[in-house]
PDB file of N, CA and C in Angstrom:
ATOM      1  N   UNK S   1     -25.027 -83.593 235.719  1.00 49.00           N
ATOM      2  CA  UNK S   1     -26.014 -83.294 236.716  1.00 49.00           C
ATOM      3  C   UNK S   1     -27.333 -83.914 236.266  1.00 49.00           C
ATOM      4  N   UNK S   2     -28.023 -84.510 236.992  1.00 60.00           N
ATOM      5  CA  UNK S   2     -29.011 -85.234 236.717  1.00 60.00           C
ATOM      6  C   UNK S   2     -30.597 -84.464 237.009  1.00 60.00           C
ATOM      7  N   UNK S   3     -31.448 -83.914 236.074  1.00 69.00           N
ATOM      8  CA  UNK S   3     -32.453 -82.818 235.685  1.00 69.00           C
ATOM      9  C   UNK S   3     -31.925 -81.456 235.916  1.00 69.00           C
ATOM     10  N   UNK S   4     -32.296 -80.467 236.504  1.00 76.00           N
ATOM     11  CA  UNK S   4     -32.057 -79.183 236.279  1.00 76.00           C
ATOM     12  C   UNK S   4     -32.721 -79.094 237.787  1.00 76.00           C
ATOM     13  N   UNK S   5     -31.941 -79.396 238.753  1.00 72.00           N
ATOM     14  CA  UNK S   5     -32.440 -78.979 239.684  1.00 72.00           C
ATOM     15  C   UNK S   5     -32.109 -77.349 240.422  1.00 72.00           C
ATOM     16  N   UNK S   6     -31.299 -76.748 240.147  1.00 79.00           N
ATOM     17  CA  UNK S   6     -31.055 -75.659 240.515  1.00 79.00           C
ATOM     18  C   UNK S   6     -31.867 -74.571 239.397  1.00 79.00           C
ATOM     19  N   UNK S   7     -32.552 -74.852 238.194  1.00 88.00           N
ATOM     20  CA  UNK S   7     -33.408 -74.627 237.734  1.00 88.00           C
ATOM     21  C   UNK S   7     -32.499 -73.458 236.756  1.00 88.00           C
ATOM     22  N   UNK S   8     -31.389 -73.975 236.714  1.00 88.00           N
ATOM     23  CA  UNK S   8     -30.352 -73.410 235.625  1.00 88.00           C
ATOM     24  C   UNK S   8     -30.768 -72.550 234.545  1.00 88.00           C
ATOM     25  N   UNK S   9     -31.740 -73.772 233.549  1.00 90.00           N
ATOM     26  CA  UNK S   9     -31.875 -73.031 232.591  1.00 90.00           C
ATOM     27  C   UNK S   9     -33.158 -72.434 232.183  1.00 90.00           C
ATOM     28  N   UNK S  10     -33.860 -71.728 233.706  1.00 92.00           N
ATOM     29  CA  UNK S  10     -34.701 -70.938 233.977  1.00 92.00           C
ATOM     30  C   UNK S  10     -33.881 -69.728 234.128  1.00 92.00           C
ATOM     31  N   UNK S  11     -32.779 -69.824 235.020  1.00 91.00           N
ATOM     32  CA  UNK S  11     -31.993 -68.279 235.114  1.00 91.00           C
ATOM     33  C   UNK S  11     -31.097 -68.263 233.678  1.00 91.00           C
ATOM     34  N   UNK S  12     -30.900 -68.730 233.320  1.00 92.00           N
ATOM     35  CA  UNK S  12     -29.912 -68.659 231.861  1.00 92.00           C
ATOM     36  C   UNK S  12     -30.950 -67.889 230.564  1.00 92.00           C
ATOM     37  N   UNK S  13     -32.445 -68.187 231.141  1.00 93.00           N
ATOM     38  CA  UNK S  13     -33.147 -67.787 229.833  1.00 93.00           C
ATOM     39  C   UNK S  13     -33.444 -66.017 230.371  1.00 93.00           C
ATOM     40  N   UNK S  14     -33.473 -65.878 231.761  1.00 92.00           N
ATOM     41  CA  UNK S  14     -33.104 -64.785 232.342  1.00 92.00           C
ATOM     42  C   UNK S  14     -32.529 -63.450 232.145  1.00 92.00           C
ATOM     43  N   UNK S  15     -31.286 -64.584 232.233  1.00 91.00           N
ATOM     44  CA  UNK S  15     -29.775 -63.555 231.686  1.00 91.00           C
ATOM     45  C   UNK S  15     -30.380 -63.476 230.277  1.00 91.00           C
ATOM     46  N   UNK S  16     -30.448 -64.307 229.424  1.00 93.00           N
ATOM     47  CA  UNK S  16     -29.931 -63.768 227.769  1.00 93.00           C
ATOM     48  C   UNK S  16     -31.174 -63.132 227.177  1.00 93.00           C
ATOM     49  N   UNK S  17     -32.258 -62.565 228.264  1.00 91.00           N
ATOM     50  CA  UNK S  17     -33.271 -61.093 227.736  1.00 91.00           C
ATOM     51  C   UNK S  17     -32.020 -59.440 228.095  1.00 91.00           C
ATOM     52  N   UNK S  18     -30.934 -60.128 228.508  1.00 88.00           N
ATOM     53  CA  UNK S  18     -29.673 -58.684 228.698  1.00 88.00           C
ATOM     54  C   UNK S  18     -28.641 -58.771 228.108  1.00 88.00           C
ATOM     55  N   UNK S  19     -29.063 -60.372 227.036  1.00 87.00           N
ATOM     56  CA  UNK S  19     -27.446 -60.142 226.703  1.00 87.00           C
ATOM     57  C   UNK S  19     -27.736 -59.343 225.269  1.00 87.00           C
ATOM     58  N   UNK S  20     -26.239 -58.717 224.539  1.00 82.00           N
ATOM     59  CA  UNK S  20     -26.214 -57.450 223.315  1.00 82.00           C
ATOM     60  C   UNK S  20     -25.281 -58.249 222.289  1.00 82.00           C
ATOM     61  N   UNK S  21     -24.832 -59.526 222.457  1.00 83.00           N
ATOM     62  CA  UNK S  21     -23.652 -59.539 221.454  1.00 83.00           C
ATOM     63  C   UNK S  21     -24.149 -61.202 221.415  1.00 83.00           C
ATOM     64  N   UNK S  22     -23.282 -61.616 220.000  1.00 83.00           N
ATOM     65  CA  UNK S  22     -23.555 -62.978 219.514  1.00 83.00           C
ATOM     66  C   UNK S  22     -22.428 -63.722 220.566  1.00 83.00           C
ATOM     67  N   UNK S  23     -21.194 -62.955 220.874  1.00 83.00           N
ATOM     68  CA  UNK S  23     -20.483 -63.455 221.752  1.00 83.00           C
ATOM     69  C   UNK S  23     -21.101 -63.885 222.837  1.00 83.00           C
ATOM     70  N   UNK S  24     -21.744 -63.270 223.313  1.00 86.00           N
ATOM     71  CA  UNK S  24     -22.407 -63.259 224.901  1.00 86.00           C
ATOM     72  C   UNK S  24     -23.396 -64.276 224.735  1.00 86.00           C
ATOM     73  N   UNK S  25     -24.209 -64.246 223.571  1.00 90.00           N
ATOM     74  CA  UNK S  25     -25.395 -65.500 223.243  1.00 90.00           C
ATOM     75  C   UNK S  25     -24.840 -66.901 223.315  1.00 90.00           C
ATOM     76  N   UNK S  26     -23.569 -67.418 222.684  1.00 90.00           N
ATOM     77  CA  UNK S  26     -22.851 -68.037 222.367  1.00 90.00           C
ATOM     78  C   UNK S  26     -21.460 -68.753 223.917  1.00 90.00           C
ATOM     79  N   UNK S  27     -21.791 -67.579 224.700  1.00 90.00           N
ATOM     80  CA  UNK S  27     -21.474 -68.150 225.977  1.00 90.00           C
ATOM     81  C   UNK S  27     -22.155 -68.379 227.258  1.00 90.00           C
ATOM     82  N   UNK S  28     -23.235 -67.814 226.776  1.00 93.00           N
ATOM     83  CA  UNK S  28     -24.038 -68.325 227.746  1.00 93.00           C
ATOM     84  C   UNK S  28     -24.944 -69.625 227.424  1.00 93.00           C
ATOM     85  N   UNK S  29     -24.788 -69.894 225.914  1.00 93.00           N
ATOM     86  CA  UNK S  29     -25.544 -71.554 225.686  1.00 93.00           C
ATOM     87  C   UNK S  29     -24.366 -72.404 226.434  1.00 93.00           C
ATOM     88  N   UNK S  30     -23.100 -72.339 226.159  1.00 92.00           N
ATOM     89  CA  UNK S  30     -22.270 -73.026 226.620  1.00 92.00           C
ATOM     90  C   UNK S  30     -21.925 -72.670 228.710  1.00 92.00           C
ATOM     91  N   UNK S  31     -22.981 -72.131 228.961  1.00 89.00           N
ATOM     92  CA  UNK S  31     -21.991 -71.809 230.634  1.00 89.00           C
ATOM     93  C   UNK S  31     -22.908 -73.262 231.056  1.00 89.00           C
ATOM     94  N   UNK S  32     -22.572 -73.400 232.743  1.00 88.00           N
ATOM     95  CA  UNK S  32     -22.727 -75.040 233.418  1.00 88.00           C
ATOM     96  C   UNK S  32     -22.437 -74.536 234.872  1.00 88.00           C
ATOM     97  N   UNK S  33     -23.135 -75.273 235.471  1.00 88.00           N
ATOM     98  CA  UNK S  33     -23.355 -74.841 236.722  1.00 88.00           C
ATOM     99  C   UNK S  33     -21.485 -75.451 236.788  1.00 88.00           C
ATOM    100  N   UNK S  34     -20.969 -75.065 237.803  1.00 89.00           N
ATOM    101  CA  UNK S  34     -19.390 -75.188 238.504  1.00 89.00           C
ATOM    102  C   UNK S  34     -19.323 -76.625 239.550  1.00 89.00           C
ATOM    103  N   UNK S  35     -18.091 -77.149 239.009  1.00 90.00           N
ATOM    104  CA  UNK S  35     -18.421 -78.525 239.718  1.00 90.00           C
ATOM    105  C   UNK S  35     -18.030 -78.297 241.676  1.00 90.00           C
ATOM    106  N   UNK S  36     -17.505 -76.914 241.746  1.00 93.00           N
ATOM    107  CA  UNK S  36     -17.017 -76.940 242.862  1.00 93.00           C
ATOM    108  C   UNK S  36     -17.297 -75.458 243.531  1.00 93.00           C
ATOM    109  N   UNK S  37     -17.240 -75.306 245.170  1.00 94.00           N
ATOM    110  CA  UNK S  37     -17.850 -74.627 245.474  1.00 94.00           C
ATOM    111  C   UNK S  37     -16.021 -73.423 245.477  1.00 94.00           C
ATOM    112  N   UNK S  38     -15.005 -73.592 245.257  1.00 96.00           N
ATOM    113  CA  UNK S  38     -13.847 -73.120 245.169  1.00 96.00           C
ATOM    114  C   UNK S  38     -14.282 -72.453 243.720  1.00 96.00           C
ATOM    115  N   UNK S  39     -14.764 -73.270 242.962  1.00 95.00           N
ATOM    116  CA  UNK S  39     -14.695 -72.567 240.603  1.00 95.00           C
ATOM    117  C   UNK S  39     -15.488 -71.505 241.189  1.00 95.00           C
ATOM    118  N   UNK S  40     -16.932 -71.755 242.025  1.00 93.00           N
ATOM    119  CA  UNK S  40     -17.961 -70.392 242.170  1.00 93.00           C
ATOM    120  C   UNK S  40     -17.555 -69.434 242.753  1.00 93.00           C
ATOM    121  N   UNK S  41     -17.035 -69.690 243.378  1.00 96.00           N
ATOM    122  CA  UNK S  41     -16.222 -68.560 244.541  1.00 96.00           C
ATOM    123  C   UNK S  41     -15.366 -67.678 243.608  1.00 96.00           C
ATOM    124  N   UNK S  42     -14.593 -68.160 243.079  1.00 96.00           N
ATOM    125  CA  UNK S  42     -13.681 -67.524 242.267  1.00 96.00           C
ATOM    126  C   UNK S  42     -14.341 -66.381 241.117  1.00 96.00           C
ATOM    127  N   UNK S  43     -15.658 -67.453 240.549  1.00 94.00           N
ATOM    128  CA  UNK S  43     -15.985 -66.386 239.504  1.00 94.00           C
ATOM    129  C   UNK S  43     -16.821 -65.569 239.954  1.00 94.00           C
ATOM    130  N   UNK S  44     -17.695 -65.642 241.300  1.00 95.00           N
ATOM    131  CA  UNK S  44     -18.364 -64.451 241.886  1.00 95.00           C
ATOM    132  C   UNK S  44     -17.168 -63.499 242.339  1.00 95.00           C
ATOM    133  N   UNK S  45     -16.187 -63.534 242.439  1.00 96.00           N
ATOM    134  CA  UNK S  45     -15.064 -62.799 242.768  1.00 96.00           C
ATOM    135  C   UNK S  45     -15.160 -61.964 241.778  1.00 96.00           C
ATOM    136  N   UNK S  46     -15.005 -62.514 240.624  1.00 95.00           N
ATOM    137  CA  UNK S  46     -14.475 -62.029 239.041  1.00 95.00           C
ATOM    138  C   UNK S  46     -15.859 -61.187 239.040  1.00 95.00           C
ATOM    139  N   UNK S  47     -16.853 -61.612 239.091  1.00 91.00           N
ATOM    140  CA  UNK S  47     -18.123 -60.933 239.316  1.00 91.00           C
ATOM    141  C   UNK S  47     -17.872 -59.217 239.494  1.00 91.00           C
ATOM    142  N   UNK S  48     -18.125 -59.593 240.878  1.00 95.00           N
ATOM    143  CA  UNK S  48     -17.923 -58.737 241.650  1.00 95.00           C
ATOM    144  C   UNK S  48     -16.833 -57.353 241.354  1.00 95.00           C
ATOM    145  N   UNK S  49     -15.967 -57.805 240.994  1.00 93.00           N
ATOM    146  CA  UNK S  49     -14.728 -57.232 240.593  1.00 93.00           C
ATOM    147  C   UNK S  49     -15.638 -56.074 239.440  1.00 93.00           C
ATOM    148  N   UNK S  50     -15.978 -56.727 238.354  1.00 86.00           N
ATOM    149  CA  UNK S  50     -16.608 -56.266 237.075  1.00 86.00           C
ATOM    150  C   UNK S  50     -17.476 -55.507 237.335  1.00 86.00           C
ATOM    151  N   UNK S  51     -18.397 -55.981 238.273  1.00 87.00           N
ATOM    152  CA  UNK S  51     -19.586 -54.797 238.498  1.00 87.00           C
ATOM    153  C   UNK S  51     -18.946 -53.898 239.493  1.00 87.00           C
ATOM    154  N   UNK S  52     -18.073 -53.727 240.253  1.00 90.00           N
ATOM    155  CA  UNK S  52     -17.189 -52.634 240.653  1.00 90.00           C
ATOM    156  C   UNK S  52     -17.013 -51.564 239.488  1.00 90.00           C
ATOM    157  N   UNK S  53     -16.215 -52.104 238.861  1.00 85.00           N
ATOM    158  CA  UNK S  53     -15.612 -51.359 237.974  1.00 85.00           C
ATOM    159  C   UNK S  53     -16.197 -50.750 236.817  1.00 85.00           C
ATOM    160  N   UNK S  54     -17.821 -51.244 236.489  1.00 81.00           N
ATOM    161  CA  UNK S  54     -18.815 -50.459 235.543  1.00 81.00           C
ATOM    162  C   UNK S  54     -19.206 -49.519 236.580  1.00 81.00           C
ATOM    163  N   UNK S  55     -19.733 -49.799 237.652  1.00 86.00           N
ATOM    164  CA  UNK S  55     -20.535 -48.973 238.544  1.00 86.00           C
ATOM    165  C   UNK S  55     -19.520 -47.612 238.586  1.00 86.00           C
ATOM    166  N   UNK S  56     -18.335 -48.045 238.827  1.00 86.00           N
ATOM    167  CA  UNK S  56     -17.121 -46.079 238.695  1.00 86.00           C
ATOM    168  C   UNK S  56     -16.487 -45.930 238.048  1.00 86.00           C
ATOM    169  N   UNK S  57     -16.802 -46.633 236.950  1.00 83.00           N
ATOM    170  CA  UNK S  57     -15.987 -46.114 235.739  1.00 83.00           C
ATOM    171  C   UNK S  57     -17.341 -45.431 234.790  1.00 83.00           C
ATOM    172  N   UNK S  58     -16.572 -45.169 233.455  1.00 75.00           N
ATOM    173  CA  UNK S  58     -17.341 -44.819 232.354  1.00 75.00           C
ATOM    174  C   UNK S  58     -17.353 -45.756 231.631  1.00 75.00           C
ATOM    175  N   UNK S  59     -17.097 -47.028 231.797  1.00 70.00           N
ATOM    176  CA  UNK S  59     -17.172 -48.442 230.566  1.00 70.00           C
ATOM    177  C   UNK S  59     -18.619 -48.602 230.452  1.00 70.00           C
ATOM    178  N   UNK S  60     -18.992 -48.644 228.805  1.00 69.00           N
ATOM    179  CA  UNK S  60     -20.310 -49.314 228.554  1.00 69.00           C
ATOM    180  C   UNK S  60     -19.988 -50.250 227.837  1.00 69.00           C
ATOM    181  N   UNK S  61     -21.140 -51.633 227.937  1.00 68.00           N
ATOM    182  CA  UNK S  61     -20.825 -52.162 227.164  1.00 68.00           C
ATOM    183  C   UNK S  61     -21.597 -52.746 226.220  1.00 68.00           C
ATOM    184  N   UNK S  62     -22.661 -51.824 225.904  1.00 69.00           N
ATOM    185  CA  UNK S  62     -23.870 -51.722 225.230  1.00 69.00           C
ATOM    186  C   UNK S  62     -24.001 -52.222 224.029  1.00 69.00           C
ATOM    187  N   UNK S  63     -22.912 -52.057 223.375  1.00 67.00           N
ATOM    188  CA  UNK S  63     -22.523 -53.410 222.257  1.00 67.00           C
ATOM    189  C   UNK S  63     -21.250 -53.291 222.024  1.00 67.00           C
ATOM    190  N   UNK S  64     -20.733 -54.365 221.773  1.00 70.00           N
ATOM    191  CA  UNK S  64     -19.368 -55.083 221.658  1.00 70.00           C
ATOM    192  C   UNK S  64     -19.597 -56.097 220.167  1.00 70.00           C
ATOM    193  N   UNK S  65     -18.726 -55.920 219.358  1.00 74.00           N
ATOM    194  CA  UNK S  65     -18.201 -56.059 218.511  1.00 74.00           C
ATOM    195  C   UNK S  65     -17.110 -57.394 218.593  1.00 74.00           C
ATOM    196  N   UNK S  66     -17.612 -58.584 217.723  1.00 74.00           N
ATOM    197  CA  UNK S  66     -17.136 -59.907 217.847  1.00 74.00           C
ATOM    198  C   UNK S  66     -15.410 -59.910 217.423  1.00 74.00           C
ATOM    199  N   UNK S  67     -15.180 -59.995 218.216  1.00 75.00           N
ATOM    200  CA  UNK S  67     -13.224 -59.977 217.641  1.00 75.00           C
ATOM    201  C   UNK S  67     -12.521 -61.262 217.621  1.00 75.00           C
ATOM    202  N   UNK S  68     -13.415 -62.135 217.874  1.00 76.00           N
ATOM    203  CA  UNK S  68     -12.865 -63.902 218.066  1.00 76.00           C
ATOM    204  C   UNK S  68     -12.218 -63.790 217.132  1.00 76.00           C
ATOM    205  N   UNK S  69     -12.268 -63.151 215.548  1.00 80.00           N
ATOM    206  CA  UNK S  69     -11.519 -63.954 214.683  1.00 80.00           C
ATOM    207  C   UNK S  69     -10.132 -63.396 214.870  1.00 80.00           C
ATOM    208  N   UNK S  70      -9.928 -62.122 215.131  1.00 78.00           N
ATOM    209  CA  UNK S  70      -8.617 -61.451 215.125  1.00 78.00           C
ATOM    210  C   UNK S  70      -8.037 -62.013 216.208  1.00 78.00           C
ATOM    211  N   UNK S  71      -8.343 -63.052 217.040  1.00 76.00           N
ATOM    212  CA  UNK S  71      -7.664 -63.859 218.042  1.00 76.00           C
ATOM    213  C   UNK S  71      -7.548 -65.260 218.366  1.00 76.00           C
ATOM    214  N   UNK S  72      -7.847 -65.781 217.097  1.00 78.00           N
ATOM    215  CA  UNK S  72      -7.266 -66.923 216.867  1.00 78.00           C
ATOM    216  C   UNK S  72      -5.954 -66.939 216.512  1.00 78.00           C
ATOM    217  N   UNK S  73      -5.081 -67.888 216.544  1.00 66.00           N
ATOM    218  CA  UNK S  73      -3.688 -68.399 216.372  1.00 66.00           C
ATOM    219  C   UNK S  73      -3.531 -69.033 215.079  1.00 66.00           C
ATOM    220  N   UNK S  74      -2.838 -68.379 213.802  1.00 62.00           N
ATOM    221  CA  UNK S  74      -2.614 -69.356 212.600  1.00 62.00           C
ATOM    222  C   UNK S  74      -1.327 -70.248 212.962  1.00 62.00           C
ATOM    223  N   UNK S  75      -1.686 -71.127 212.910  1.00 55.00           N
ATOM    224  CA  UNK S  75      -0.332 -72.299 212.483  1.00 55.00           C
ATOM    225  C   UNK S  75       0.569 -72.206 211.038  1.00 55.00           C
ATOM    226  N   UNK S  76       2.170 -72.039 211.832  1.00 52.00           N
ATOM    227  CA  UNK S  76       3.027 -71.298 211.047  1.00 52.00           C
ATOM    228  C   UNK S  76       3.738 -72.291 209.507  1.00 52.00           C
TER     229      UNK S  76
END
């Protein structure tokens, strides 16, 4: 994408005054606007879905605890 016209990484600096985990820091340097209007759709779905399900449930997720390593794959 050629400059930052959707002003990306004005809302990205946004989000990560909410984010709680190195995970979350660490995916949001890496997120990118979606090359297609089908990828956005999908993950405002996924969105949506998520904030459903905090709003009536009891899930917090106020800090989360990095588990990447216990889910990597050793080669046998």
């Amino acid at each position: 994408m050629k400059g930052d016209l959707l002003e990306f990484n004005s809302v990205k600096g946004y989000i990560k005054n909410n984010i709680v985990s190195d995970a979350g820091l660490s995916a949001l340097e890496n997120l990118c606007p979606y090359n297609s209007w089908d990828d956005a759709i999908t993950q405002w779905e996924l969105t949506l879905e998520m904030t459903h399900l905090m709003i009536n449930s009891k899930i917090s997720i106020n800090s989360i605890a990095d588990i990447s390593p216990l889910l990597e794959m050793k080669e046998g």
